[in-house]
Amino acid sequence: MALIAIGGSVGAGLFIGSGSVIRLAGPAAVLSYVLAGALVFFTLRALGEMVVAVPAGGSFSDYARLAFGPRAGFTIGWVYWWMYAVLVAAESVAGATILGQWVPGVPGWALALLVLLSMTAANLVSVRVFAETESFFSLVKVATIVAFLLVGGLWALGLWSGSGGSGVANLWQHGGFVPNGWVSVLAATVVVLFAFGGVEIITVAAGESAEPERSVASAITNVLWRIGLFYVASILVVVMVLPWDTVEPGRSPFVAVMERVGVPGAALIMEIVVLVAVLSVLNAAMYTSSRMLFTLTRQGDAPGALRGTNRRGVPVRAILLGTVVGYAAVVADYLWPDRVFAFLVASIGAILLVLFLTICASQLVVGARVRRREPERLTLRMWGFPYLTWVVLLGLVTVFAAMAVLPDQRQALAASVGSVLVVLVAYELRRRWGAGAPSDRVLRVPGRAGAEGLRRGGGGWRRCR
């Protein structure tokens, strides 16, 4: 569970994307990572409280349904599935791009197909194979970051041979600690927030663990601060070793640091690590999209034919549907480069923010119900409820507003809002003309009077008298 959480969140966004963040905010990029990390940490704490108090296999989709009804559950479930289905395609293309540098004679579509087929096989065998694959990828990334922190930290402090003295002064030289103003720190926070995406996978994976409540509690309390440490400490080392204005956007600052320190073969090592990071995120995206789709079928929000599992309990049809989206998007990128595929990637730009907003809003409602009716369920509590939840919600709304103001974030925001609107229209069409409409069932936290509640059933939680 710990390695799955790390694997889903530590990817190319850290190893490569951090360069753009540093150029935007300067050394104060460290604060951007702290702010974004705090928002994500408290959001996942709020989600963790609900997962432990009311275990539900669908995670945030079920809690949105509990708090606000079937429309919210349907919408957040499908946009979340869409986000990871597109990520499957995006990471396949990214992996093919990296492999293409080593085997230039092979066409990109063939390499993307190879990457997709490899990760599909890992997910189809069993959840154990997925977990072990993700654990291996995560161990590679963790080992790389630890080595980077050790070598880069010693060099920055002047303790590495040939360092020529401490590099701490780079934090305030070259224009100061906040060279581009505090607005740039907020703008960088908007970008950084999405780099933390993937930590919520732990609550999805918990449903297939032996002790889901204990797994989630352990992961949220112990893993998230480690992820934050990896991000914040790594960026701190970068801005101490390198003057911020020498960092090149699009080029890994990790490679630049290792070259500055004098590590031989740094570029090749980091290319391999970035490939591992891409495969890790692809692996996690394929797993997450399939489990969310399986949950949607259980709720009646997706065709029941997709619910089937093999003898090892793997939702084969749900996995294959997620990969079909990946294949279609890769073909679209081949036929219409920089058009269809670019829009698909932009369409998921703010979905993670919508997800976090929904989690906090749901926890305000579900948390209040549980505290009022069955407080003994709260073995993992959200601190300072409801005040801290409101603070986090306000912070997320601020980020949402900032995306509308920042020119380079408007397209992603508009495309993501468009995706949400499409799902809302689909829900209304299904509600009016769909058969059965089982998604109109409303889940409620059980009350002491024994009215309408939840009880554990074969595939998860269901409504009962």
Short mmCIF file of C-alpha atoms in Angstrom, two decimals, residues 86 117 130 147 175 187 196 199 282 298:
data_model
loop_
_atom_site.label_atom_id
_atom_site.label_comp_id
_atom_site.label_asym_id
_atom_site.label_seq_id
_atom_site.Cartn_x
_atom_site.Cartn_y
_atom_site.Cartn_z
CA VAL A 86 -6.57 9.54 -20.81
CA LEU A 117 0.48 -4.30 -23.98
CA PHE A 130 0.07 -5.19 -10.35
CA ALA A 147 20.63 8.93 -3.54
CA GLY A 175 17.26 38.25 -7.15
CA ALA A 187 0.83 30.47 -9.66
CA PHE A 196 0.69 15.27 -6.25
CA VAL A 199 -1.91 9.60 -3.81
CA LEU A 282 0.77 4.13 -16.49
CA ARG A 298 -21.79 -1.92 -9.12
#
